[in-house]
Amino acid sequence: MEWRDEGVLLAVRPHGEHAAIIEVFTAAQGRHAGVVRGGTSRKMTPVLQPGAQLDVTWRARLQDHLGAFTVEPLRGRAAGALSDRLALAGLASVCALLSFTLPEREPHPALYARSVALLDGLGAENWARAYLDWEIGLLEEMGFALDLRSCAVTGSYEDLAYVSPRTGRAVSREAAGEWAERLLPLPVCLLGQGPAEPGDIADGLHLSGYFLAHHLAPSLGEKPLPAARQRLIDLIARQSAG
């Protein structure tokens, strides 16, 4: 069995004395693991950094075997992000969430394209907003889409202010009434109404984080969300407060 593709390196862990097991996300193969012989060597360690774009060839005797990768670097991303705390935290969060959420060997070409575009834009001025949109898209790709188009109660498109924590649907201010305290705030930036302020982005990430933690994560076996995401959220919150 053999295939070749280009993908993003999501995770690396040692395997035996000199090898490493890596997870790569490609458009055609999805999240796919395999062994890299000599993966912990001085030559390969700088190449096998999460977020790197790699040309990979996978081979195995049978389809359900772990198999082995040979890799060629296309471009690294971690080194360029070292001087930018937000970029480095963002890269770690993207890779960790993809490793956490994606089923093995299941293609998600649209999510792959969005993820590569997000990683290629690390350090850009509006990157935090792009990251928020990416998390909302990740929820949708995994089957937990938010419906923010109209009020779940009245069908109105006006004055949408909340999201139901149970259904993920928007609720207008009027319809919420006395239930408002039990609903999640809906940041205006997710409605496409004007530029996103830092506080709005933080509120949006609180919203997406709720559905990642309380809807998506339980479907994966009650595992907690990766710590890398919380480190990014904390950094964005501090920058917003400043």
PDB file of C-alpha atoms in Angstrom:
ATOM      1  CA  MET A   1       0.000   0.000   0.000  1.00  0.00           C
ATOM      2  CA  GLU A   2       1.355   3.445  -0.899  1.00  0.00           C
ATOM      3  CA  TRP A   3       0.242   7.043  -1.373  1.00  0.00           C
ATOM      4  CA  ARG A   4       1.919  10.441  -1.690  1.00  0.00           C
ATOM      5  CA  ASP A   5       0.465  13.805  -0.728  1.00  0.00           C
ATOM      6  CA  GLU A   6       1.261  17.211   0.752  1.00  0.00           C
ATOM      7  CA  GLY A   7       0.120  17.988   4.267  1.00  0.00           C
ATOM      8  CA  VAL A   8       0.475  19.800   7.575  1.00  0.00           C
ATOM      9  CA  LEU A   9       2.355  18.128  10.406  1.00  0.00           C
ATOM     10  CA  LEU A  10       0.067  18.071  13.445  1.00  0.00           C
ATOM     11  CA  ALA A  11       1.944  16.101  16.101  1.00  0.00           C
ATOM     12  CA  VAL A  12       5.185  14.230  16.771  1.00  0.00           C
ATOM     13  CA  ARG A  13       6.067  11.728  19.470  1.00  0.00           C
ATOM     14  CA  PRO A  14       9.159   9.541  19.963  1.00  0.00           C
ATOM     15  CA  HIS A  15       8.956   5.890  18.981  1.00  0.00           C
ATOM     16  CA  GLY A  16      11.690   3.530  20.117  1.00  0.00           C
ATOM     17  CA  GLU A  17      15.276   4.762  20.213  1.00  0.00           C
ATOM     18  CA  HIS A  18      15.506   6.815  17.039  1.00  0.00           C
ATOM     19  CA  ALA A  19      12.133   6.836  15.272  1.00  0.00           C
ATOM     20  CA  ALA A  20       9.102   9.110  15.645  1.00  0.00           C
ATOM     21  CA  ILE A  21       5.399   8.684  15.041  1.00  0.00           C
ATOM     22  CA  ILE A  22       3.904  11.679  13.274  1.00  0.00           C
ATOM     23  CA  GLU A  23       0.373  12.771  12.431  1.00  0.00           C
ATOM     24  CA  VAL A  24      -0.105  14.562   9.127  1.00  0.00           C
ATOM     25  CA  PHE A  25      -3.270  16.221   7.824  1.00  0.00           C
ATOM     26  CA  THR A  26      -3.670  16.083   4.033  1.00  0.00           C
ATOM     27  CA  ALA A  27      -6.561  16.961   1.750  1.00  0.00           C
ATOM     28  CA  ALA A  28      -7.005  13.448   0.374  1.00  0.00           C
ATOM     29  CA  GLN A  29      -6.013  11.279   3.345  1.00  0.00           C
ATOM     30  CA  GLY A  30      -7.253  13.304   6.334  1.00  0.00           C
ATOM     31  CA  ARG A  31      -5.399  12.851   9.621  1.00  0.00           C
ATOM     32  CA  HIS A  32      -2.950  10.022   9.054  1.00  0.00           C
ATOM     33  CA  ALA A  33      -0.264   8.605  11.338  1.00  0.00           C
ATOM     34  CA  GLY A  34       2.931   6.773  10.488  1.00  0.00           C
ATOM     35  CA  VAL A  35       6.494   6.105  11.588  1.00  0.00           C
ATOM     36  CA  VAL A  36       9.442   8.201  10.453  1.00  0.00           C
ATOM     37  CA  ARG A  37      12.671   6.248  10.832  1.00  0.00           C
ATOM     38  CA  GLY A  38      15.379   8.454  12.279  1.00  0.00           C
ATOM     39  CA  GLY A  39      12.707  10.989  13.184  1.00  0.00           C
ATOM     40  CA  THR A  40      14.505  12.077  16.369  1.00  0.00           C
ATOM     41  CA  SER A  41      17.862  12.619  14.663  1.00  0.00           C
ATOM     42  CA  ARG A  42      19.578  16.004  14.438  1.00  0.00           C
ATOM     43  CA  LYS A  43      18.743  16.118  10.757  1.00  0.00           C
ATOM     44  CA  MET A  44      15.036  15.395  11.118  1.00  0.00           C
ATOM     45  CA  THR A  45      14.146  17.175  14.373  1.00  0.00           C
ATOM     46  CA  PRO A  46      14.155  20.675  12.794  1.00  0.00           C
ATOM     47  CA  VAL A  47      11.974  19.344   9.952  1.00  0.00           C
ATOM     48  CA  LEU A  48       9.422  17.584  12.144  1.00  0.00           C
ATOM     49  CA  GLN A  49       7.973  20.648  13.858  1.00  0.00           C
ATOM     50  CA  PRO A  50       4.157  20.969  14.234  1.00  0.00           C
ATOM     51  CA  GLY A  51       2.742  23.245  11.572  1.00  0.00           C
ATOM     52  CA  ALA A  52       5.369  22.355   8.972  1.00  0.00           C
ATOM     53  CA  GLN A  53       4.208  21.769   5.404  1.00  0.00           C
ATOM     54  CA  LEU A  54       5.560  18.438   4.196  1.00  0.00           C
ATOM     55  CA  ASP A  55       5.667  16.286   1.102  1.00  0.00           C
ATOM     56  CA  VAL A  56       4.960  12.819   2.491  1.00  0.00           C
ATOM     57  CA  THR A  57       4.922   9.305   1.089  1.00  0.00           C
ATOM     58  CA  TRP A  58       3.271   6.591   3.167  1.00  0.00           C
ATOM     59  CA  ARG A  59       3.911   2.879   2.717  1.00  0.00           C
ATOM     60  CA  ALA A  60       2.578  -0.191   4.519  1.00  0.00           C
ATOM     61  CA  ARG A  61       2.139  -3.856   3.779  1.00  0.00           C
ATOM     62  CA  LEU A  62      -1.591  -3.659   4.548  1.00  0.00           C
ATOM     63  CA  GLN A  63      -4.004  -0.723   4.582  1.00  0.00           C
ATOM     64  CA  ASP A  64      -4.802  -0.997   8.303  1.00  0.00           C
ATOM     65  CA  HIS A  65      -1.148  -1.057   9.381  1.00  0.00           C
ATOM     66  CA  LEU A  66       0.498   1.989  10.959  1.00  0.00           C
ATOM     67  CA  GLY A  67       2.954   2.178   8.085  1.00  0.00           C
ATOM     68  CA  ALA A  68       5.989   4.383   7.548  1.00  0.00           C
ATOM     69  CA  PHE A  69       6.435   7.886   6.177  1.00  0.00           C
ATOM     70  CA  THR A  70       9.237   9.357   4.171  1.00  0.00           C
ATOM     71  CA  VAL A  71       9.084  13.135   4.345  1.00  0.00           C
ATOM     72  CA  GLU A  72      10.486  16.110   2.458  1.00  0.00           C
ATOM     73  CA  PRO A  73      10.139  19.611   3.919  1.00  0.00           C
ATOM     74  CA  LEU A  74       8.261  22.170   1.845  1.00  0.00           C
ATOM     75  CA  ARG A  75       8.122  25.015   4.332  1.00  0.00           C
ATOM     76  CA  GLY A  76       8.330  25.428   8.068  1.00  0.00           C
ATOM     77  CA  ARG A  77       6.120  27.706  10.127  1.00  0.00           C
ATOM     78  CA  ALA A  78       7.242  27.366  13.747  1.00  0.00           C
ATOM     79  CA  ALA A  79      10.564  29.182  13.292  1.00  0.00           C
ATOM     80  CA  GLY A  80       8.868  32.185  11.709  1.00  0.00           C
ATOM     81  CA  ALA A  81       6.435  32.408  14.613  1.00  0.00           C
ATOM     82  CA  LEU A  82       9.027  32.313  17.416  1.00  0.00           C
ATOM     83  CA  SER A  83       9.172  36.095  17.711  1.00  0.00           C
ATOM     84  CA  ASP A  84       5.365  36.456  17.843  1.00  0.00           C
ATOM     85  CA  ARG A  85       3.682  34.950  20.921  1.00  0.00           C
ATOM     86  CA  LEU A  86       0.210  35.119  19.372  1.00  0.00           C
ATOM     87  CA  ALA A  87       1.341  33.445  16.150  1.00  0.00           C
ATOM     88  CA  LEU A  88       3.175  30.684  18.006  1.00  0.00           C
ATOM     89  CA  ALA A  89       0.218  30.052  20.328  1.00  0.00           C
ATOM     90  CA  GLY A  90      -2.144  30.091  17.352  1.00  0.00           C
ATOM     91  CA  LEU A  91      -0.083  27.561  15.436  1.00  0.00           C
ATOM     92  CA  ALA A  92      -0.027  25.248  18.441  1.00  0.00           C
ATOM     93  CA  SER A  93      -3.785  25.587  18.956  1.00  0.00           C
ATOM     94  CA  VAL A  94      -4.656  24.860  15.319  1.00  0.00           C
ATOM     95  CA  CYS A  95      -2.485  21.746  15.209  1.00  0.00           C
ATOM     96  CA  ALA A  96      -3.692  20.494  18.588  1.00  0.00           C
ATOM     97  CA  LEU A  97      -7.382  20.973  17.766  1.00  0.00           C
ATOM     98  CA  LEU A  98      -7.046  19.224  14.407  1.00  0.00           C
ATOM     99  CA  SER A  99      -5.250  16.308  16.041  1.00  0.00           C
ATOM    100  CA  PHE A 100      -7.925  16.226  18.752  1.00  0.00           C
ATOM    101  CA  THR A 101     -11.020  16.421  16.563  1.00  0.00           C
ATOM    102  CA  LEU A 102     -10.285  14.755  13.238  1.00  0.00           C
ATOM    103  CA  PRO A 103     -11.159  11.085  12.831  1.00  0.00           C
ATOM    104  CA  GLU A 104      -8.285   9.027  11.456  1.00  0.00           C
ATOM    105  CA  ARG A 105      -7.979   8.655   7.687  1.00  0.00           C
ATOM    106  CA  GLU A 106     -11.158  10.556   6.872  1.00  0.00           C
ATOM    107  CA  PRO A 107     -10.712  13.256   4.200  1.00  0.00           C
ATOM    108  CA  HIS A 108     -11.831  16.808   4.961  1.00  0.00           C
ATOM    109  CA  PRO A 109     -10.551  18.761   1.948  1.00  0.00           C
ATOM    110  CA  ALA A 110     -12.441  21.996   2.662  1.00  0.00           C
ATOM    111  CA  LEU A 111     -11.207  22.103   6.260  1.00  0.00           C
ATOM    112  CA  TYR A 112      -7.704  21.307   5.046  1.00  0.00           C
ATOM    113  CA  ALA A 113      -7.750  24.265   2.662  1.00  0.00           C
ATOM    114  CA  ARG A 114      -9.036  26.621   5.397  1.00  0.00           C
ATOM    115  CA  SER A 115      -6.430  25.351   7.851  1.00  0.00           C
ATOM    116  CA  VAL A 116      -3.529  25.848   5.441  1.00  0.00           C
ATOM    117  CA  ALA A 117      -4.739  29.367   4.623  1.00  0.00           C
ATOM    118  CA  LEU A 118      -4.997  30.175   8.345  1.00  0.00           C
ATOM    119  CA  LEU A 119      -1.497  28.856   9.080  1.00  0.00           C
ATOM    120  CA  ASP A 120      -0.041  30.677   6.090  1.00  0.00           C
ATOM    121  CA  GLY A 121      -1.500  33.908   7.485  1.00  0.00           C
ATOM    122  CA  LEU A 122       0.144  33.610  10.913  1.00  0.00           C
ATOM    123  CA  GLY A 123       1.089  37.029  12.222  1.00  0.00           C
ATOM    124  CA  ALA A 124      -1.298  38.957   9.975  1.00  0.00           C
ATOM    125  CA  GLU A 125      -3.146  41.919  11.481  1.00  0.00           C
ATOM    126  CA  ASN A 126      -6.580  40.276  11.573  1.00  0.00           C
ATOM    127  CA  TRP A 127      -5.358  36.772  12.321  1.00  0.00           C
ATOM    128  CA  ALA A 128      -7.283  36.388  15.601  1.00  0.00           C
ATOM    129  CA  ARG A 129     -10.546  37.072  13.769  1.00  0.00           C
ATOM    130  CA  ALA A 130      -9.592  34.566  11.073  1.00  0.00           C
ATOM    131  CA  TYR A 131      -8.893  32.032  13.813  1.00  0.00           C
ATOM    132  CA  LEU A 132     -12.344  32.591  15.316  1.00  0.00           C
ATOM    133  CA  ASP A 133     -13.949  31.967  11.918  1.00  0.00           C
ATOM    134  CA  TRP A 134     -11.824  28.822  11.599  1.00  0.00           C
ATOM    135  CA  GLU A 135     -13.108  27.449  14.926  1.00  0.00           C
ATOM    136  CA  ILE A 136     -16.696  28.117  13.863  1.00  0.00           C
ATOM    137  CA  GLY A 137     -15.941  26.297  10.609  1.00  0.00           C
ATOM    138  CA  LEU A 138     -14.334  23.407  12.499  1.00  0.00           C
ATOM    139  CA  LEU A 139     -17.538  22.941  14.497  1.00  0.00           C
ATOM    140  CA  GLU A 140     -19.549  22.887  11.279  1.00  0.00           C
ATOM    141  CA  GLU A 141     -17.189  20.397   9.633  1.00  0.00           C
ATOM    142  CA  MET A 142     -17.511  18.066  12.605  1.00  0.00           C
ATOM    143  CA  GLY A 143     -21.313  18.211  12.559  1.00  0.00           C
ATOM    144  CA  PHE A 144     -21.942  20.833  15.234  1.00  0.00           C
ATOM    145  CA  ALA A 145     -22.714  23.900  13.124  1.00  0.00           C
ATOM    146  CA  LEU A 146     -24.056  27.048  14.772  1.00  0.00           C
ATOM    147  CA  ASP A 147     -27.140  28.567  13.133  1.00  0.00           C
ATOM    148  CA  LEU A 148     -26.852  32.328  13.586  1.00  0.00           C
ATOM    149  CA  ARG A 149     -29.028  33.392  10.664  1.00  0.00           C
ATOM    150  CA  SER A 150     -32.323  34.006  12.455  1.00  0.00           C
ATOM    151  CA  CYS A 151     -34.050  33.754  15.816  1.00  0.00           C
ATOM    152  CA  ALA A 152     -34.896  30.189  16.788  1.00  0.00           C
ATOM    153  CA  VAL A 153     -38.073  31.369  18.524  1.00  0.00           C
ATOM    154  CA  THR A 154     -39.563  34.002  16.211  1.00  0.00           C
ATOM    155  CA  GLY A 155     -37.691  33.526  12.939  1.00  0.00           C
ATOM    156  CA  SER A 156     -36.717  37.204  13.039  1.00  0.00           C
ATOM    157  CA  TYR A 157     -33.432  38.408  11.544  1.00  0.00           C
ATOM    158  CA  GLU A 158     -33.355  41.502  13.772  1.00  0.00           C
ATOM    159  CA  ASP A 159     -31.589  42.202  17.070  1.00  0.00           C
ATOM    160  CA  LEU A 160     -30.009  38.754  17.422  1.00  0.00           C
ATOM    161  CA  ALA A 161     -28.188  38.821  20.744  1.00  0.00           C
ATOM    162  CA  TYR A 162     -27.894  35.300  22.153  1.00  0.00           C
ATOM    163  CA  VAL A 163     -27.207  31.669  21.246  1.00  0.00           C
ATOM    164  CA  SER A 164     -28.943  28.669  22.766  1.00  0.00           C
ATOM    165  CA  PRO A 165     -26.330  26.497  24.512  1.00  0.00           C
ATOM    166  CA  ARG A 166     -28.424  23.439  23.698  1.00  0.00           C
ATOM    167  CA  THR A 167     -29.151  23.909  19.994  1.00  0.00           C
ATOM    168  CA  GLY A 168     -26.543  26.406  18.813  1.00  0.00           C
ATOM    169  CA  ARG A 169     -29.253  28.614  17.303  1.00  0.00           C
ATOM    170  CA  ALA A 170     -29.465  32.386  17.595  1.00  0.00           C
ATOM    171  CA  VAL A 171     -32.108  34.047  19.770  1.00  0.00           C
ATOM    172  CA  SER A 172     -33.254  37.668  19.540  1.00  0.00           C
ATOM    173  CA  ARG A 173     -33.114  39.992  22.529  1.00  0.00           C
ATOM    174  CA  GLU A 174     -36.903  40.239  22.680  1.00  0.00           C
ATOM    175  CA  ALA A 175     -37.473  36.494  22.459  1.00  0.00           C
ATOM    176  CA  ALA A 176     -34.873  35.737  25.132  1.00  0.00           C
ATOM    177  CA  GLY A 177     -36.802  37.615  27.812  1.00  0.00           C
ATOM    178  CA  GLU A 178     -36.254  36.219  31.279  1.00  0.00           C
ATOM    179  CA  TRP A 179     -34.212  33.342  29.811  1.00  0.00           C
ATOM    180  CA  ALA A 180     -31.414  35.661  28.716  1.00  0.00           C
ATOM    181  CA  GLU A 181     -29.142  34.733  31.621  1.00  0.00           C
ATOM    182  CA  ARG A 182     -29.234  31.083  30.564  1.00  0.00           C
ATOM    183  CA  LEU A 183     -28.175  31.872  27.000  1.00  0.00           C
ATOM    184  CA  LEU A 184     -24.733  32.582  25.533  1.00  0.00           C
ATOM    185  CA  PRO A 185     -23.951  36.112  24.303  1.00  0.00           C
ATOM    186  CA  LEU A 186     -23.729  36.426  20.516  1.00  0.00           C
ATOM    187  CA  PRO A 187     -20.920  38.809  19.463  1.00  0.00           C
ATOM    188  CA  VAL A 188     -21.917  41.148  16.648  1.00  0.00           C
ATOM    189  CA  CYS A 189     -18.751  40.233  14.731  1.00  0.00           C
ATOM    190  CA  LEU A 190     -20.246  36.792  14.036  1.00  0.00           C
ATOM    191  CA  LEU A 191     -23.227  38.507  12.413  1.00  0.00           C
ATOM    192  CA  GLY A 192     -20.982  40.388   9.994  1.00  0.00           C
ATOM    193  CA  GLN A 193     -21.970  43.735  11.468  1.00  0.00           C
ATOM    194  CA  GLY A 194     -18.952  45.996  11.351  1.00  0.00           C
ATOM    195  CA  PRO A 195     -15.292  45.361  12.255  1.00  0.00           C
ATOM    196  CA  ALA A 196     -14.440  42.918  15.008  1.00  0.00           C
ATOM    197  CA  GLU A 197     -13.229  44.580  18.201  1.00  0.00           C
ATOM    198  CA  PRO A 198     -10.761  42.642  20.419  1.00  0.00           C
ATOM    199  CA  GLY A 199     -13.462  42.096  23.042  1.00  0.00           C
ATOM    200  CA  ASP A 200     -15.838  40.721  20.409  1.00  0.00           C
ATOM    201  CA  ILE A 201     -13.238  38.200  19.294  1.00  0.00           C
ATOM    202  CA  ALA A 202     -12.695  37.076  22.874  1.00  0.00           C
ATOM    203  CA  ASP A 203     -16.478  36.696  23.303  1.00  0.00           C
ATOM    204  CA  GLY A 204     -16.678  34.777  20.039  1.00  0.00           C
ATOM    205  CA  LEU A 205     -13.977  32.375  21.184  1.00  0.00           C
ATOM    206  CA  HIS A 206     -15.867  31.874  24.448  1.00  0.00           C
ATOM    207  CA  LEU A 207     -18.893  30.912  22.347  1.00  0.00           C
ATOM    208  CA  SER A 208     -17.029  28.524  20.040  1.00  0.00           C
ATOM    209  CA  GLY A 209     -15.180  27.116  23.045  1.00  0.00           C
ATOM    210  CA  TYR A 210     -18.459  26.277  24.764  1.00  0.00           C
ATOM    211  CA  PHE A 211     -19.587  24.144  21.832  1.00  0.00           C
ATOM    212  CA  LEU A 212     -16.154  22.585  21.392  1.00  0.00           C
ATOM    213  CA  ALA A 213     -16.077  21.591  25.067  1.00  0.00           C
ATOM    214  CA  HIS A 214     -19.732  20.695  25.668  1.00  0.00           C
ATOM    215  CA  HIS A 215     -20.830  19.266  22.324  1.00  0.00           C
ATOM    216  CA  LEU A 216     -17.848  18.176  20.226  1.00  0.00           C
ATOM    217  CA  ALA A 217     -15.529  16.884  22.972  1.00  0.00           C
ATOM    218  CA  PRO A 218     -18.168  14.606  24.563  1.00  0.00           C
ATOM    219  CA  SER A 219     -18.740  13.002  21.175  1.00  0.00           C
ATOM    220  CA  LEU A 220     -15.043  12.056  21.167  1.00  0.00           C
ATOM    221  CA  GLY A 221     -15.127  10.306  24.532  1.00  0.00           C
ATOM    222  CA  GLU A 222     -15.183  13.083  27.121  1.00  0.00           C
ATOM    223  CA  LYS A 223     -11.574  14.091  26.515  1.00  0.00           C
ATOM    224  CA  PRO A 224     -10.722  17.644  27.616  1.00  0.00           C
ATOM    225  CA  LEU A 225      -9.876  20.197  24.957  1.00  0.00           C
ATOM    226  CA  PRO A 226      -6.156  20.573  24.256  1.00  0.00           C
ATOM    227  CA  ALA A 227      -4.368  22.902  26.669  1.00  0.00           C
ATOM    228  CA  ALA A 228      -2.836  24.694  23.669  1.00  0.00           C
ATOM    229  CA  ARG A 229      -6.217  26.215  22.851  1.00  0.00           C
ATOM    230  CA  GLN A 230      -6.642  27.670  26.329  1.00  0.00           C
ATOM    231  CA  ARG A 231      -3.162  29.202  26.184  1.00  0.00           C
ATOM    232  CA  LEU A 232      -4.145  30.995  22.977  1.00  0.00           C
ATOM    233  CA  ILE A 233      -7.461  32.166  24.432  1.00  0.00           C
ATOM    234  CA  ASP A 234      -5.729  33.503  27.541  1.00  0.00           C
ATOM    235  CA  LEU A 235      -3.246  35.417  25.394  1.00  0.00           C
ATOM    236  CA  ILE A 236      -5.986  36.944  23.238  1.00  0.00           C
ATOM    237  CA  ALA A 237      -7.956  37.900  26.390  1.00  0.00           C
ATOM    238  CA  ARG A 238      -4.920  39.629  27.886  1.00  0.00           C
ATOM    239  CA  GLN A 239      -4.313  41.552  24.682  1.00  0.00           C
ATOM    240  CA  SER A 240      -7.965  42.538  24.558  1.00  0.00           C
ATOM    241  CA  ALA A 241      -7.871  43.776  28.142  1.00  0.00           C
ATOM    242  CA  GLY A 242      -4.734  45.813  27.402  1.00  0.00           C
TER     243      GLY A 242
END
